[in-house]
């Protein structure tokens, strides 16, 4: 590992938090939120999300400050608090979430490019497949040159992506009309808790994916120049991003009605601005989206590589993830990550799965690490007697549990299909370490995962589960 003086500084860590959170999801917020909720329910949804995510950010800050020796963040917290198998599943789920999210962003990049170049449309799948290989293995080359260098490049893309977003917010503020904003404020049926609750619930998956990446600085904690920067970068990055997200989604209701927003194509932000300033607005946002997605692809690949490397270094992932190159990049973990990214991209480009479906699956896969991080924060708060953190971590735990409920049974079963192969990967890692395959408790957890995954496969096969 490089010296601390050569590590990643505060701005690099903060850019990793902001850069991974603000990817393609930000540019599709107006349409995605409006598909299932009126503006009143969206406001409630953002209030719940804001409280839950800010509490989770404070948990990460607390753990980064009190347990700085736990490198790898959300994987290490689950392992320390609840055992190796739970830690493995947190690392496995987060790793999958990262590269599935990368695939989602690649599909959105091609959809955006088709606005300028029709050859990137879905009809030209072979061309899109070739270009996906260029993107995926181009990322491999960039990151293999050095993790710190890649993080510095991420700072540049993060700054660049914020420019069109701020321009959008300014222009929408001038175009905002209160009478448009008030149309169907609680949906077409008016206000009633029986109508509002499902609407609020529908916003949860959208907001979840929008904030996946909050842990970016924590995952890179082993490469931080100063450990104290990890927590600060997490909280500051989260609060800034939350304000941006709320303004994008809520102000759009003052330009177009819920029905109009829900019918927009991806990325919906482009078409909202197009309604305000004409085609030049869509062009500006689409260019900004391409920059944003490029940075998100870089950030997510870095995080996927780092989490699998740290887990392998600890003997929880197989040893094959543990090789460094001369630039101290975990090149084997990076290579394996890109192979899986490429395989899933092939499936995505030759199927009808959309960006929203892929991003929702990625968000659900990340929920397990979030839940166990919040629970570990609660345990540490009890151990240290930090009463305020006991409350904050409790709220963060309830929020993560609420997200699991709000995601729905279908997405949870899909997540279990993804977690199921991990049981056998963990057994391989245990065999390499000369340890018994599974303890009694681990065996029970593994059986639950495999049974749920089997039911999920059956549901997809018989079409009783649809996404």
Coordinates of N, CA and C in Angstrom, one line a residue, residues 250-449:
X250 N -38.4 18.0 -7.5 CA -39.6 18.8 -7.1 C -39.9 20.0 -8.0
X251 N -38.8 20.7 -8.4 CA -39.0 21.9 -9.3 C -39.6 21.5 -10.6
X252 N -39.3 20.3 -11.1 CA -39.8 19.8 -12.4 C -41.4 19.8 -12.4
X253 N -42.0 19.5 -11.2 CA -43.4 19.5 -11.2 C -44.0 20.9 -11.4
X254 N -43.2 22.0 -11.3 CA -43.7 23.3 -11.6 C -43.6 23.7 -13.1
X255 N -43.0 22.8 -13.9 CA -42.9 23.0 -15.3 C -43.8 22.1 -16.1
X256 N -44.0 20.8 -15.6 CA -44.8 19.9 -16.3 C -45.7 19.1 -15.3
X257 N -46.8 18.7 -15.7 CA -47.7 17.9 -14.7 C -47.1 16.5 -14.5
X258 N -47.7 15.8 -13.5 CA -47.2 14.5 -13.2 C -47.4 13.6 -14.4
X259 N -48.6 13.7 -15.1 CA -48.8 12.8 -16.2 C -47.8 13.1 -17.3
X260 N -47.5 14.3 -17.6 CA -46.5 14.7 -18.6 C -45.1 14.2 -18.2
X261 N -44.7 14.4 -17.0 CA -43.4 13.9 -16.5 C -43.3 12.4 -16.6
X262 N -44.3 11.7 -16.2 CA -44.3 10.2 -16.2 C -44.2 9.6 -17.6
X263 N -44.6 10.4 -18.6 CA -44.5 9.9 -20.0 C -43.2 10.2 -20.7
X264 N -42.3 10.9 -20.1 CA -41.1 11.3 -20.7 C -40.1 10.1 -20.9
X265 N -39.4 10.1 -22.0 CA -38.4 9.1 -22.2 C -37.1 9.4 -21.3
X266 N -36.2 8.4 -21.2 CA -35.0 8.6 -20.5 C -34.0 9.3 -21.4
X267 N -33.2 10.2 -20.8 CA -33.3 10.8 -19.5 C -34.3 11.9 -19.4
X268 N -35.2 11.9 -18.5 CA -36.3 12.8 -18.4 C -35.9 14.2 -18.2
X269 N -34.8 14.4 -17.5 CA -34.3 15.8 -17.3 C -34.1 16.6 -18.6
X270 N -33.6 15.9 -19.6 CA -33.4 16.5 -20.9 C -34.7 17.1 -21.5
X271 N -35.7 16.3 -21.4 CA -37.0 16.7 -22.0 C -37.7 17.8 -21.2
X272 N -37.5 17.8 -19.8 CA -38.0 18.9 -19.0 C -37.4 20.2 -19.5
X273 N -36.1 20.2 -19.6 CA -35.4 21.4 -20.0 C -35.7 21.8 -21.5
X274 N -35.9 20.8 -22.3 CA -36.3 21.0 -23.7 C -37.7 21.8 -23.7
X275 N -38.6 21.5 -22.8 CA -39.9 22.2 -22.7 C -39.7 23.6 -22.3
X276 N -38.6 23.9 -21.7 CA -38.3 25.3 -21.2 C -37.6 26.2 -22.2
X277 N -36.5 25.6 -22.8 CA -35.7 26.4 -23.6 C -35.5 25.9 -25.0
X278 N -36.2 24.8 -25.3 CA -36.2 24.2 -26.7 C -35.1 23.1 -26.8
X279 N -34.9 22.6 -28.0 CA -34.0 21.5 -28.2 C -32.6 21.7 -27.6
X280 N -32.1 22.9 -27.5 CA -30.8 23.2 -27.0 C -30.7 22.7 -25.5
X281 N -31.9 22.7 -24.8 CA -31.9 22.3 -23.4 C -31.6 20.8 -23.3
X282 N -32.3 20.0 -24.2 CA -32.1 18.5 -24.2 C -30.6 18.2 -24.6
X283 N -30.0 19.0 -25.5 CA -28.7 18.8 -25.9 C -27.7 19.0 -24.7
X284 N -27.9 20.1 -24.0 CA -27.1 20.4 -22.8 C -27.1 19.3 -21.8
X285 N -28.3 18.8 -21.5 CA -28.5 17.8 -20.5 C -27.9 16.5 -20.9
X286 N -28.2 16.1 -22.2 CA -27.6 14.9 -22.7 C -26.1 14.8 -22.7
X287 N -25.5 16.0 -23.0 CA -24.0 16.1 -22.9 C -23.6 15.9 -21.5
X288 N -24.3 16.6 -20.6 CA -24.0 16.5 -19.1 C -24.1 15.1 -18.6
X289 N -25.2 14.4 -19.1 CA -25.4 13.0 -18.7 C -24.3 12.1 -19.1
X290 N -23.8 12.3 -20.3 CA -22.6 11.5 -20.8 C -21.4 11.7 -19.9
X291 N -21.1 13.0 -19.5 CA -20.0 13.2 -18.6 C -20.3 12.6 -17.3
X292 N -21.5 12.7 -16.8 CA -21.9 12.2 -15.5 C -21.7 10.7 -15.5
X293 N -22.2 10.0 -16.5 CA -22.2 8.6 -16.6 C -20.7 8.1 -16.7
X294 N -19.9 8.8 -17.4 CA -18.5 8.4 -17.5 C -17.8 8.4 -16.2
X295 N -18.1 9.5 -15.4 CA -17.6 9.5 -14.0 C -18.1 8.4 -13.1
X296 N -19.4 8.2 -13.3 CA -20.1 7.1 -12.4 C -19.5 5.8 -12.8
X297 N -19.3 5.5 -14.1 CA -18.7 4.2 -14.5 C -17.3 4.1 -13.8
X298 N -16.5 5.1 -13.8 CA -15.2 5.1 -13.3 C -15.3 4.8 -11.7
X299 N -16.2 5.6 -11.1 CA -16.3 5.5 -9.6 C -16.8 4.1 -9.2
X300 N -17.8 3.6 -9.9 CA -18.3 2.3 -9.5 C -17.4 1.2 -9.7
X301 N -16.6 1.3 -10.8 CA -15.6 0.2 -11.1 C -14.5 0.2 -10.0
X302 N -14.1 1.4 -9.6 CA -13.1 1.5 -8.5 C -13.7 0.9 -7.2
X303 N -14.9 1.2 -6.9 CA -15.5 0.7 -5.6 C -15.7 -0.9 -5.7
X304 N -16.1 -1.4 -6.8 CA -16.3 -2.8 -7.0 C -14.9 -3.5 -6.8
X305 N -13.9 -2.9 -7.4 CA -12.6 -3.5 -7.3 C -12.0 -3.5 -5.9
X306 N -12.2 -2.4 -5.2 CA -11.6 -2.2 -3.9 C -12.3 -3.1 -2.9
X307 N -13.7 -3.3 -2.9 CA -14.4 -4.0 -1.9 C -14.0 -5.5 -2.1
X308 N -13.9 -6.0 -3.3 CA -13.5 -7.4 -3.5 C -12.1 -7.7 -3.1
X309 N -11.2 -6.7 -3.4 CA -9.8 -6.9 -3.0 C -9.6 -6.9 -1.5
X310 N -10.2 -6.0 -0.8 CA -10.1 -5.9 0.7 C -10.6 -7.2 1.3
X311 N -11.8 -7.7 0.8 CA -12.4 -8.9 1.3 C -11.5 -10.1 1.0
X312 N -10.8 -10.1 -0.1 CA -9.9 -11.2 -0.4 C -8.6 -11.2 0.4
X313 N -8.2 -10.0 0.6 CA -7.0 -9.8 1.5 C -7.2 -10.3 2.9
X314 N -8.5 -10.2 3.4 CA -8.9 -10.7 4.7 C -9.2 -12.2 4.7
X315 N -9.1 -12.8 3.6 CA -9.4 -14.2 3.5 C -10.9 -14.6 3.4
X316 N -11.8 -13.6 3.1 CA -13.2 -13.8 3.1 C -13.6 -14.1 1.6
X317 N -13.0 -13.4 0.7 CA -13.2 -13.7 -0.7 C -12.0 -14.6 -1.2
X318 N -12.2 -15.4 -2.2 CA -11.1 -16.3 -2.7 C -9.8 -15.5 -3.0
X319 N -8.7 -16.1 -3.0 CA -7.4 -15.5 -3.1 C -7.2 -14.9 -4.5
X320 N -8.0 -15.4 -5.5 CA -7.8 -14.9 -6.9 C -8.1 -13.4 -7.0
X321 N -8.8 -12.8 -6.1 CA -9.1 -11.4 -6.1 C -7.9 -10.6 -5.5
X322 N -6.8 -11.2 -5.1 CA -5.9 -10.5 -4.2 C -4.6 -10.1 -4.8
X323 N -4.4 -10.1 -6.1 CA -3.2 -9.8 -6.7 C -3.1 -8.3 -7.1
X324 N -2.0 -7.7 -6.7 CA -1.7 -6.3 -7.1 C -0.7 -6.2 -8.3
X325 N -0.9 -5.2 -9.1 CA 0.2 -5.0 -10.1 C 1.2 -4.0 -9.6
X326 N 2.1 -3.6 -10.5 CA 3.2 -2.7 -10.0 C 2.7 -1.3 -9.6
X327 N 1.5 -0.9 -10.1 CA 0.9 0.3 -9.7 C 0.0 0.2 -8.4
X328 N 0.1 -0.9 -7.8 CA -0.6 -1.3 -6.5 C -2.1 -1.2 -6.8
X329 N -2.5 -1.5 -8.0 CA -4.0 -1.7 -8.3 C -4.3 -3.2 -8.2
X330 N -5.4 -3.5 -7.5 CA -5.9 -4.9 -7.4 C -6.3 -5.4 -8.8
X331 N -5.3 -5.8 -9.6 CA -5.6 -6.0 -11.0 C -6.5 -7.3 -11.3
X332 N -6.3 -8.3 -10.4 CA -7.1 -9.5 -10.6 C -8.6 -9.2 -10.2
X333 N -8.8 -8.5 -9.1 CA -10.1 -8.1 -8.7 C -10.8 -7.2 -9.8
X334 N -10.0 -6.3 -10.4 CA -10.5 -5.5 -11.4 C -10.9 -6.3 -12.7
X335 N -10.0 -7.3 -13.0 CA -10.3 -8.1 -14.2 C -11.5 -8.9 -14.1
X336 N -11.7 -9.5 -12.9 CA -12.9 -10.4 -12.6 C -14.1 -9.5 -12.7
X337 N -14.1 -8.3 -12.1 CA -15.2 -7.4 -12.1 C -15.6 -7.0 -13.5
X338 N -14.6 -6.8 -14.3 CA -14.9 -6.4 -15.7 C -15.5 -7.5 -16.5
X339 N -15.0 -8.7 -16.3 CA -15.6 -9.9 -16.9 C -17.1 -10.1 -16.6
X340 N -17.4 -10.0 -15.4 CA -18.9 -10.1 -15.0 C -19.7 -8.9 -15.6
X341 N -19.1 -7.7 -15.6 CA -19.8 -6.5 -16.1 C -20.0 -6.8 -17.6
X342 N -19.0 -7.3 -18.3 CA -19.2 -7.6 -19.7 C -20.3 -8.6 -20.0
X343 N -20.3 -9.7 -19.2 CA -21.3 -10.7 -19.4 C -22.7 -10.2 -19.2
X344 N -22.9 -9.5 -18.1 CA -24.3 -9.0 -17.9 C -24.7 -7.9 -18.9
X345 N -23.7 -7.1 -19.4 CA -24.0 -6.2 -20.4 C -24.5 -6.8 -21.7
X346 N -23.9 -8.0 -22.0 CA -24.4 -8.7 -23.2 C -25.8 -9.1 -23.0
X347 N -26.2 -9.6 -21.8 CA -27.5 -10.0 -21.6 C -28.5 -8.8 -21.6
X348 N -28.0 -7.7 -21.0 CA -28.9 -6.5 -21.0 C -29.1 -5.9 -22.4
X349 N -28.1 -5.9 -23.2 CA -28.2 -5.4 -24.5 C -29.1 -6.2 -25.5
X350 N -29.2 -7.5 -25.1 CA -30.0 -8.4 -26.0 C -31.3 -8.8 -25.3
X351 N -31.8 -8.0 -24.4 CA -33.0 -8.2 -23.7 C -33.8 -6.9 -23.7
X352 N -35.0 -7.0 -23.1 CA -35.8 -5.8 -23.0 C -35.7 -5.1 -21.6
X353 N -34.7 -5.5 -20.8 CA -34.5 -4.9 -19.5 C -34.1 -3.4 -19.7
X354 N -34.6 -2.6 -18.9 CA -34.4 -1.1 -19.0 C -33.4 -0.7 -17.9
X355 N -33.0 0.6 -18.0 CA -32.2 1.2 -17.0 C -32.8 1.1 -15.6
X356 N -34.1 1.4 -15.5 CA -34.8 1.4 -14.2 C -34.8 0.1 -13.6
X357 N -35.0 -1.0 -14.3 CA -35.0 -2.3 -13.8 C -33.6 -2.7 -13.2
X358 N -32.6 -2.5 -14.1 CA -31.2 -2.8 -13.7 C -30.8 -2.0 -12.4
X359 N -31.1 -0.7 -12.4 CA -30.7 0.1 -11.3 C -31.4 -0.3 -10.0
X360 N -32.7 -0.7 -10.2 CA -33.4 -1.2 -9.0 C -32.8 -2.4 -8.4
X361 N -32.4 -3.3 -9.3 CA -31.8 -4.6 -8.8 C -30.5 -4.2 -8.1
X362 N -29.7 -3.3 -8.7 CA -28.4 -2.9 -8.1 C -28.7 -2.3 -6.7
X363 N -29.7 -1.5 -6.6 CA -30.1 -0.8 -5.3 C -30.4 -1.8 -4.3
X364 N -31.2 -2.8 -4.6 CA -31.6 -3.9 -3.7 C -30.4 -4.7 -3.2
X365 N -29.5 -5.0 -4.1 CA -28.3 -5.8 -3.7 C -27.5 -5.0 -2.7
X366 N -27.5 -3.7 -2.7 CA -26.8 -2.9 -1.8 C -27.4 -2.7 -0.5
X367 N -28.7 -3.1 -0.4 CA -29.5 -2.9 0.9 C -28.9 -3.7 2.1
X368 N -28.5 -4.9 1.8 CA -28.0 -5.8 2.9 C -26.8 -5.1 3.5
X369 N -25.8 -4.7 2.8 CA -24.6 -4.0 3.4 C -25.1 -2.7 4.2
X370 N -26.0 -2.0 3.7 CA -26.5 -0.8 4.4 C -27.1 -1.2 5.7
X371 N -28.0 -2.2 5.7 CA -28.7 -2.6 6.9 C -27.7 -3.1 8.0
X372 N -26.7 -3.9 7.6 CA -25.8 -4.4 8.6 C -24.8 -3.3 9.1
X373 N -24.5 -2.3 8.2 CA -23.7 -1.2 8.7 C -24.4 -0.4 9.7
X374 N -25.7 -0.1 9.5 CA -26.5 0.6 10.5 C -26.6 -0.2 11.8
X375 N -26.8 -1.5 11.7 CA -26.9 -2.3 12.9 C -25.6 -2.3 13.7
X376 N -24.5 -2.4 12.9 CA -23.2 -2.4 13.6 C -23.0 -1.0 14.3
X377 N -23.4 0.1 13.6 CA -23.3 1.4 14.2 C -24.1 1.4 15.5
X378 N -25.2 0.8 15.6 CA -26.0 0.7 16.8 C -25.3 -0.1 17.9
X379 N -24.6 -1.2 17.5 CA -23.8 -1.9 18.5 C -22.7 -1.1 19.0
X380 N -22.0 -0.4 18.1 CA -20.9 0.4 18.6 C -21.3 1.6 19.4
X381 N -22.5 2.1 19.1 CA -23.0 3.2 20.0 C -23.3 2.7 21.4
X382 N -23.8 1.5 21.5 CA -24.1 1.0 22.8 C -22.8 0.7 23.5
X383 N -21.8 0.2 22.8 CA -20.5 -0.1 23.4 C -19.8 1.1 24.0
X384 N -19.9 2.2 23.2 CA -19.1 3.4 23.5 C -20.0 4.4 24.4
X385 N -21.3 4.1 24.5 CA -22.1 5.0 25.3 C -22.5 6.2 24.6
X386 N -22.5 6.2 23.2 CA -22.8 7.4 22.4 C -24.3 7.4 22.2
X387 N -25.0 8.2 23.1 CA -26.5 8.1 23.1 C -27.1 8.7 21.9
X388 N -26.6 9.8 21.4 CA -27.1 10.4 20.2 C -26.9 9.5 19.0
X389 N -25.8 8.8 18.9 CA -25.6 7.9 17.8 C -26.4 6.7 17.9
X390 N -26.8 6.3 19.2 CA -27.7 5.2 19.4 C -29.1 5.5 18.7
X391 N -29.5 6.7 18.8 CA -30.8 7.2 18.1 C -30.6 7.2 16.6
X392 N -29.5 7.8 16.2 CA -29.2 8.0 14.7 C -29.1 6.6 14.1
X393 N -28.4 5.7 14.7 CA -28.2 4.4 14.1 C -29.5 3.6 14.1
X394 N -30.3 3.8 15.1 CA -31.6 3.2 15.2 C -32.5 3.6 14.1
X395 N -32.5 5.0 13.8 CA -33.3 5.5 12.7 C -32.8 4.9 11.3
X396 N -31.5 4.9 11.2 CA -30.9 4.4 10.0 C -31.2 2.9 9.7
X397 N -31.3 2.1 10.8 CA -31.7 0.7 10.7 C -33.1 0.6 10.3
X398 N -34.0 1.4 10.9 CA -35.4 1.3 10.6 C -35.6 1.7 9.1
X399 N -34.9 2.7 8.7 CA -34.9 3.2 7.3 C -34.5 2.1 6.3
X400 N -33.4 1.4 6.6 CA -32.9 0.3 5.7 C -34.0 -0.8 5.7
X401 N -34.6 -1.1 6.9 CA -35.6 -2.1 6.9 C -36.8 -1.7 6.1
X402 N -37.2 -0.4 6.2 CA -38.3 0.1 5.4 C -38.1 0.0 3.9
X403 N -36.8 0.2 3.5 CA -36.5 0.1 2.1 C -36.6 -1.3 1.6
X404 N -36.2 -2.3 2.4 CA -36.4 -3.7 2.1 C -37.9 -4.0 1.9
X405 N -38.7 -3.5 2.8 CA -40.2 -3.7 2.6 C -40.7 -3.0 1.4
X406 N -40.3 -1.8 1.2 CA -40.8 -1.0 0.1 C -40.4 -1.5 -1.3
X407 N -39.3 -2.2 -1.3 CA -38.8 -2.8 -2.6 C -39.7 -3.8 -3.2
X408 N -40.4 -4.5 -2.4 CA -41.3 -5.5 -2.9 C -40.7 -6.9 -2.9
X409 N -41.6 -7.9 -2.9 CA -41.1 -9.3 -2.9 C -40.4 -9.7 -4.1
X410 N -40.8 -9.2 -5.3 CA -40.2 -9.5 -6.6 C -38.7 -9.2 -6.6
X411 N -38.4 -7.9 -6.2 CA -37.0 -7.5 -6.3 C -36.2 -8.2 -5.2
X412 N -36.8 -8.5 -4.1 CA -36.0 -9.3 -3.1 C -35.7 -10.7 -3.5
X413 N -36.6 -11.3 -4.2 CA -36.3 -12.7 -4.8 C -35.2 -12.6 -5.8
X414 N -35.2 -11.6 -6.7 CA -34.2 -11.4 -7.7 C -32.8 -11.2 -7.0
X415 N -32.8 -10.4 -5.9 CA -31.6 -10.2 -5.1 C -31.1 -11.5 -4.6
X416 N -32.0 -12.4 -4.1 CA -31.5 -13.7 -3.6 C -30.9 -14.6 -4.7
X417 N -31.4 -14.4 -5.9 CA -30.8 -15.2 -7.0 C -29.4 -14.7 -7.2
X418 N -29.1 -13.5 -7.0 CA -27.8 -12.9 -7.1 C -26.9 -13.4 -6.0
X419 N -27.5 -13.4 -4.8 CA -26.7 -13.8 -3.6 C -26.4 -15.3 -3.5
X420 N -27.2 -16.1 -4.2 CA -27.1 -17.6 -4.0 C -25.7 -18.1 -4.5
X421 N -25.1 -17.7 -5.6 CA -23.8 -18.2 -6.0 C -22.7 -17.8 -5.0
X422 N -23.0 -16.7 -4.2 CA -22.0 -16.3 -3.2 C -21.8 -17.4 -2.1
X423 N -22.8 -18.2 -1.9 CA -22.7 -19.3 -0.9 C -21.5 -20.2 -1.3
X424 N -21.4 -20.5 -2.5 CA -20.4 -21.4 -3.0 C -19.0 -20.7 -3.1
X425 N -19.0 -19.5 -3.4 CA -17.8 -18.7 -3.4 C -17.2 -18.6 -2.0
X426 N -18.1 -18.4 -1.0 CA -17.6 -18.3 0.4 C -17.0 -19.7 0.8
X427 N -17.7 -20.8 0.4 CA -17.2 -22.1 0.7 C -15.8 -22.3 0.1
X428 N -15.6 -21.8 -1.1 CA -14.3 -21.9 -1.8 C -13.2 -21.1 -1.0
X429 N -13.6 -19.9 -0.5 CA -12.6 -19.1 0.3 C -12.3 -19.8 1.6
X430 N -13.3 -20.4 2.2 CA -13.1 -21.1 3.5 C -12.2 -22.3 3.3
X431 N -12.3 -23.0 2.1 CA -11.5 -24.2 1.8 C -10.0 -23.7 1.6
X432 N -9.9 -22.6 1.0 CA -8.5 -22.1 0.8 C -7.8 -21.7 2.1
X433 N -8.6 -21.3 3.1 CA -8.1 -21.0 4.4 C -8.0 -22.2 5.3
X434 N -8.4 -23.3 4.8 CA -8.3 -24.5 5.7 C -9.4 -24.6 6.8
X435 N -10.5 -23.9 6.6 CA -11.5 -23.8 7.6 C -12.7 -24.7 7.2
X436 N -13.6 -25.1 8.2 CA -14.8 -25.8 7.8 C -15.6 -25.0 6.9
X437 N -16.4 -25.6 6.0 CA -17.2 -24.9 5.0 C -18.2 -23.9 5.6
X438 N -19.1 -24.4 6.5 CA -20.1 -23.6 7.1 C -20.4 -24.1 8.5
X439 N -20.6 -23.1 9.4 CA -21.0 -23.5 10.7 C -22.5 -23.7 10.7
X440 N -23.1 -24.1 11.8 CA -24.6 -24.4 11.8 C -25.4 -23.2 11.5
X441 N -25.0 -22.0 12.1 CA -25.8 -20.8 11.8 C -25.6 -20.4 10.3
X442 N -24.3 -20.5 9.8 CA -24.1 -20.1 8.4 C -24.8 -21.0 7.5
X443 N -24.9 -22.3 7.9 CA -25.6 -23.3 7.0 C -27.1 -22.9 6.9
X444 N -27.7 -22.5 8.1 CA -29.1 -22.1 8.1 C -29.3 -20.9 7.2
X445 N -28.4 -19.9 7.3 CA -28.6 -18.7 6.4 C -28.4 -19.0 5.0
X446 N -27.5 -19.9 4.7 CA -27.3 -20.4 3.3 C -28.5 -21.1 2.7
X447 N -29.1 -21.9 3.5 CA -30.3 -22.6 3.1 C -31.4 -21.6 2.8
X448 N -31.6 -20.6 3.6 CA -32.7 -19.6 3.4 C -32.4 -18.9 2.0
X449 N -31.1 -18.5 1.8 CA -30.8 -17.8 0.6 C -31.0 -18.7 -0.6

